[in-house]
Each structure stands twice: as C-alpha cells, then as structure tokens.
Coordinates of C-alpha atoms in Angstrom, one line a residue:
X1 CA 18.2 -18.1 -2.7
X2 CA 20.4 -15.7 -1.1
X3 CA 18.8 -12.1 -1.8
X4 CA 19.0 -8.8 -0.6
X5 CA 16.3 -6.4 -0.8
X6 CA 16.8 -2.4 -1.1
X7 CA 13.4 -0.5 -1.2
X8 CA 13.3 3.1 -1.9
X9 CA 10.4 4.7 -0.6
X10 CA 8.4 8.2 -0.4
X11 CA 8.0 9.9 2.9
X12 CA 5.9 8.0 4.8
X13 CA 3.4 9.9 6.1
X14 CA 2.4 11.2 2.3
X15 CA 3.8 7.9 -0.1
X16 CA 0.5 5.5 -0.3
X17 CA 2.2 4.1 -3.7
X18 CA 5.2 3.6 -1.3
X19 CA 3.5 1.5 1.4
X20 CA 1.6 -0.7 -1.0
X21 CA 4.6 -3.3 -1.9
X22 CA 6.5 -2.1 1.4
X23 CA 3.5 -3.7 3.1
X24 CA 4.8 -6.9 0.9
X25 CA 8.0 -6.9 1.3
X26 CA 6.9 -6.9 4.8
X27 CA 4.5 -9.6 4.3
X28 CA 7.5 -11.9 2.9
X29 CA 9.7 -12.1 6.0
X30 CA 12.6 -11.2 4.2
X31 CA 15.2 -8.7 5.4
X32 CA 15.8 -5.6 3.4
X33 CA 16.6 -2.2 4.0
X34 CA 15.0 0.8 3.9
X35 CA 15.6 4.4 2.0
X36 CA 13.2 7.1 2.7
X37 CA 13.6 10.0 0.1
X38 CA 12.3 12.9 1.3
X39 CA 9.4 14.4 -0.9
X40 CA 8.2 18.1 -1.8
X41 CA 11.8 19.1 -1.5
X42 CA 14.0 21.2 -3.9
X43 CA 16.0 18.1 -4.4
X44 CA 13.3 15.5 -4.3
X45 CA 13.2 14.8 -7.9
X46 CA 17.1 14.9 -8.6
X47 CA 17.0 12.2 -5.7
X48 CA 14.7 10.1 -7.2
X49 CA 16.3 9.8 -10.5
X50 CA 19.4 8.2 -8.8
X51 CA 17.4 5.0 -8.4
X52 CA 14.4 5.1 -10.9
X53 CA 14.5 5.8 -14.5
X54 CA 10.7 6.3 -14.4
X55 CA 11.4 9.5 -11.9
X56 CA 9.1 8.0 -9.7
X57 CA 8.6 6.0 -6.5
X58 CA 8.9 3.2 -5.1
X59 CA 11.8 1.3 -6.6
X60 CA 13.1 -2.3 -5.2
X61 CA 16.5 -3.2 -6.0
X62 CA 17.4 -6.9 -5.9
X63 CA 20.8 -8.2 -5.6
X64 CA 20.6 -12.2 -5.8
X65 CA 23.7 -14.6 -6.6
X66 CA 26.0 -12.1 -8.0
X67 CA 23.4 -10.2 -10.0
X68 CA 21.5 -7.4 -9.4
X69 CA 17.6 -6.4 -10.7
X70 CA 15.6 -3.4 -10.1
X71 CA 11.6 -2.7 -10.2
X72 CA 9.8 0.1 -10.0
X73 CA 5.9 0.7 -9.9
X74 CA 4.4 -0.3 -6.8
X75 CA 2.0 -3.4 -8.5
X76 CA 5.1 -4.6 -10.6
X77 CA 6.7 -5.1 -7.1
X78 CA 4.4 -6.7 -5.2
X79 CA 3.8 -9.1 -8.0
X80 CA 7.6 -9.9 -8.3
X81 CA 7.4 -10.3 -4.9
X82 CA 5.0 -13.0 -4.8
X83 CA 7.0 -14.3 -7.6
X84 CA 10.0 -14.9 -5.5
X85 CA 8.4 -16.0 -1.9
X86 CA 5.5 -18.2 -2.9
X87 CA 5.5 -19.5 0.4
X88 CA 4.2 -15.8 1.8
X89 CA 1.0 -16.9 0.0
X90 CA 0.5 -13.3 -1.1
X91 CA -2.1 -13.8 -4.0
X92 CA -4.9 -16.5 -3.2
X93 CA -4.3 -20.1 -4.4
X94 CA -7.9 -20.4 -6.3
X95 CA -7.3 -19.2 -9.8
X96 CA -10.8 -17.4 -9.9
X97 CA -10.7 -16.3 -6.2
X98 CA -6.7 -14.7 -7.2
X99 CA -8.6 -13.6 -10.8
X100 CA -10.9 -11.1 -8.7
X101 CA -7.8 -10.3 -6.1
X102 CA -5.8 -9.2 -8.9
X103 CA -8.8 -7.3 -10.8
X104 CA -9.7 -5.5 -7.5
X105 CA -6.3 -4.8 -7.2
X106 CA -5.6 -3.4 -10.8
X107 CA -8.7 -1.4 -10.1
X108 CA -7.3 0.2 -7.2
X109 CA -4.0 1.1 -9.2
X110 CA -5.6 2.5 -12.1
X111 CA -8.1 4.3 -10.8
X112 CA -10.0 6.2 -8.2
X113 CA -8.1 9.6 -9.5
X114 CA -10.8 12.2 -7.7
X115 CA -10.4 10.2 -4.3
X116 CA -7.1 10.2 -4.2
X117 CA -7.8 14.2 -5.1
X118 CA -10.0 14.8 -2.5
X119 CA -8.3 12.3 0.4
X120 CA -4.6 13.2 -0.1
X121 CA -2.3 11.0 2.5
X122 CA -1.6 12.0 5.6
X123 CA -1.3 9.4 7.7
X124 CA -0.1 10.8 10.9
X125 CA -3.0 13.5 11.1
X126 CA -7.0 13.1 11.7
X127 CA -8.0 16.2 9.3
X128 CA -11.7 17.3 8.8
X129 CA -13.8 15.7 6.2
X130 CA -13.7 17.7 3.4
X131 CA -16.4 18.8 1.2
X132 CA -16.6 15.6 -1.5
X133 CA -17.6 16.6 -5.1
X134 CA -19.4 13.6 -7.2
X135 CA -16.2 11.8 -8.5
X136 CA -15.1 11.5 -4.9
X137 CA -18.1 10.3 -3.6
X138 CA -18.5 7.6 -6.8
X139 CA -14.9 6.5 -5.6
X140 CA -15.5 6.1 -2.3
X141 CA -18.9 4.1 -2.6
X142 CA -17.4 2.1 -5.3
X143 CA -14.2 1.4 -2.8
X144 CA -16.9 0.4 -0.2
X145 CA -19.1 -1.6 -2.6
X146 CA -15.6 -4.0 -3.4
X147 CA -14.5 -3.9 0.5
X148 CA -18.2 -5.1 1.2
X149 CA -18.3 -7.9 -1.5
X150 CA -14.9 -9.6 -0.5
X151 CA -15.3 -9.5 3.0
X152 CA -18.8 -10.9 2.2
X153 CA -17.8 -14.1 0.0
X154 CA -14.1 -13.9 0.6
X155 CA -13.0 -13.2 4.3
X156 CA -13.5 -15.8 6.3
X157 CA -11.4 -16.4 9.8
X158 CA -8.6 -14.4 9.0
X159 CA -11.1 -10.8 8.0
X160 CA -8.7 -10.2 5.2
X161 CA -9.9 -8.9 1.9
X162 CA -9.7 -12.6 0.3
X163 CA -9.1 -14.5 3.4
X164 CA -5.3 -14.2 4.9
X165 CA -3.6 -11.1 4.2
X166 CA -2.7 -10.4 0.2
X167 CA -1.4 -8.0 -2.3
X168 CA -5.1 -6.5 -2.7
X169 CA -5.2 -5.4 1.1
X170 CA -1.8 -3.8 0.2
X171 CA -3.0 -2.2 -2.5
X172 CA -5.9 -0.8 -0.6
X173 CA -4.0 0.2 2.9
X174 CA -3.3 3.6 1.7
X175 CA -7.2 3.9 1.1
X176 CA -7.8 2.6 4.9
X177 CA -5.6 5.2 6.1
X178 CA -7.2 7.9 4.2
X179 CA -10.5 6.8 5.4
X180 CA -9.4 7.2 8.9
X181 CA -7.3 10.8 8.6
X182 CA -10.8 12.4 7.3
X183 CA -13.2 10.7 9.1
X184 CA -15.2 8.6 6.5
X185 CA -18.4 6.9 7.5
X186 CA -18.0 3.4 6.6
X187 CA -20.1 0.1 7.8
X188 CA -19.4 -1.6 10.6
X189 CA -18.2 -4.8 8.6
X190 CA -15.7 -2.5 6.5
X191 CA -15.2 -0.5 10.1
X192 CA -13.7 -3.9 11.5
X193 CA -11.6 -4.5 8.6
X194 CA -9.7 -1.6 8.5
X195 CA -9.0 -1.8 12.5
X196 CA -7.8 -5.3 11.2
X197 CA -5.5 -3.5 8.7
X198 CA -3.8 -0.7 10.6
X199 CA -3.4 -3.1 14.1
X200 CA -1.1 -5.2 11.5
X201 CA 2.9 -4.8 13.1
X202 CA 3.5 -3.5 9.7
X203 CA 0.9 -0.8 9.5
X204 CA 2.0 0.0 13.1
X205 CA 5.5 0.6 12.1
X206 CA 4.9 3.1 9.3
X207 CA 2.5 5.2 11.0
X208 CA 4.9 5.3 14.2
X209 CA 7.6 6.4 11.1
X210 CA 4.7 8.6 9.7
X211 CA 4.2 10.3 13.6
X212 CA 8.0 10.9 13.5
X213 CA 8.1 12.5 10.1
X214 CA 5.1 15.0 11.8
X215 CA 6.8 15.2 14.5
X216 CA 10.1 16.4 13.4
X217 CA 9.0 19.0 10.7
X218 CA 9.6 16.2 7.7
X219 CA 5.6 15.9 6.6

C-alpha cells in the first residue's frame, strides 16, 4: 500500500501525548514527515485547529491511493497504526498477553491526572524532585507496581514491557522521561528498563530535538 504519513506534533521537549504514537510511527518503518507546532504561544491554539477539529494534539494524516484520512488522539493512532503495519508487531500476538498490553495501556491514557500534575514534561532538563502530595505518590507506585509485573511475567530477552517493543511502552515513554527529569527512585529492574527505553534510536532523536528546543529558547 502506497501511504504517506504526516504527524503533527507538540513541542517536543513538553508533548508526552505527542511522542506516544510518534514513537509508533517510528516503530513501523514507514516514512513520514514531521510538523512541530510550537506550544504556549499566542498562536498555538489557532495553529492547532488547522489540523485537528478536537483543538488538540497529535494529529496523523494519511494519504493512501488517492484518498486521504486523518486521526487524532494519541491511542486512536497508535492503534490505527498497528492496524495498517501488522508486520511491526506493535501489540502482542497472545490475545490475553495483548488483553493486559492494551488495559495497561488504556490505564495509562486515562489516568494518572496528579502525576502528570506533579511531573510536567520536560524532557531536555533534570529538575529537582518536587514535593509529591498523596495522588502523585498513588500514581507513581501504581506506575511502578505495572512496570514491575510486566517485566516480571512479560519481558523476557527483549526487556520490553510485554516482550519486544509495543504500543504500551509507547504509551508509557513520556512517564520514563519524567521519571528521569526529577529524579525518581525506582528499582533496579524498572531502573534497567527505562535505560532500555530512552537508549532506543527513537527516544534518542526526540530528546536530541527536545535539547534543541532548550537550546534555542523554543521550551
């Protein structure tokens, strides 16, 4: 199938909804270009409404055989990305192993409101641990407790989440990074697994993106 792949995306250093199906799109091999709107700017929003009627980021815009598709919402993406490349193997093939991926994942983008609160993401900076109120603690033991149990029964050689690298370690990247700008004490098992996530080429690229943004007065 002959595709081409836009995805809009937040600025890097601060978008953890916009790495999530980036990290896919990554993940599938496929080429696609790139289009960073800026955010917390007086035209951010008017920006973002050019591509998504849901005012929000990120947005992937398909253009296959003549037609064209778009999808917004970062989960919606990344599953009709596994849709369309089933070779990239981005959900597990066990239906109750890809059951739990895909409830660990909803989890993640439903939930854990007072960590992403507390943690904001800055991807580019190491920041100081910040005093965590109850809610934020809950979310991060709770992140933790899942990392723990599928590294536990799932991980195996490749020291993924549920084996080789899926949609639920996308889902969770933006939580690695976090973890790592304030300093979070994690075990060593859940240590290893996110130097596993950010030495990914992918990971690499966005924060070398994210360092620019920092660098150049953009985040």
């Amino acid at each position: 199938m002959a595709e081409h792949y836009r995805i809009i995306l937040g600025t890097r250093n601060w978008s953890s909804w916009s790495l999530r199906p980036w990290l896919a799109l990554k993940a599938t091999g496929a080429p696609h270009e790139d289009v960073v709107i800026a955010l917390r700017q007086p035209d951010t929003a008017a920006k973002i409404k050019h591509y998504s009627g849901s005012a929000r980021l990120p947005v992937l815009q398909i253009s296959a055989n003549g037609k064209s598709e778009t999808v917004w919402d970062s989960l919606a993406i990344c599953e009709t990305l596994a849709e369309r490349h089933p070779d990239a193997r981005l959900w597990p093939e066990s239906p109750s192993v890809r059951a739990e991926a895909r409830s660990y994942s909803a989890e993640m983008h439903s939930g854990f409101a007072a960590l992403r609160g507390a943690l904001p993401m800055d991807f580019a900076r190491t920041l100081p641990t910040p005093v965590l109120n109850e809610e934020a603690r809950g979310d991060i033991a709770r992140v933790l407790e899942a990392w723990g149990h599928a590294l536990e029964h799932h991980a195996d050689k490749d020291g993924f989440l549920f084996g080789r690298f899926s949609i639920a370690d996308c889902m969770y990247a933006p939580v690695v990074t976090r973890f790592k700008t304030y300093g979070i004490a994690v075990p060593p098992a859940v240590k290893a697994y996110m130097d596993r996530v950010l030495a990914l080429p992918s990971m690499v690229e966005w924060y070398e993106a994210s360092k620019r943004e920092v660098a150049e007065g953009r985040a």
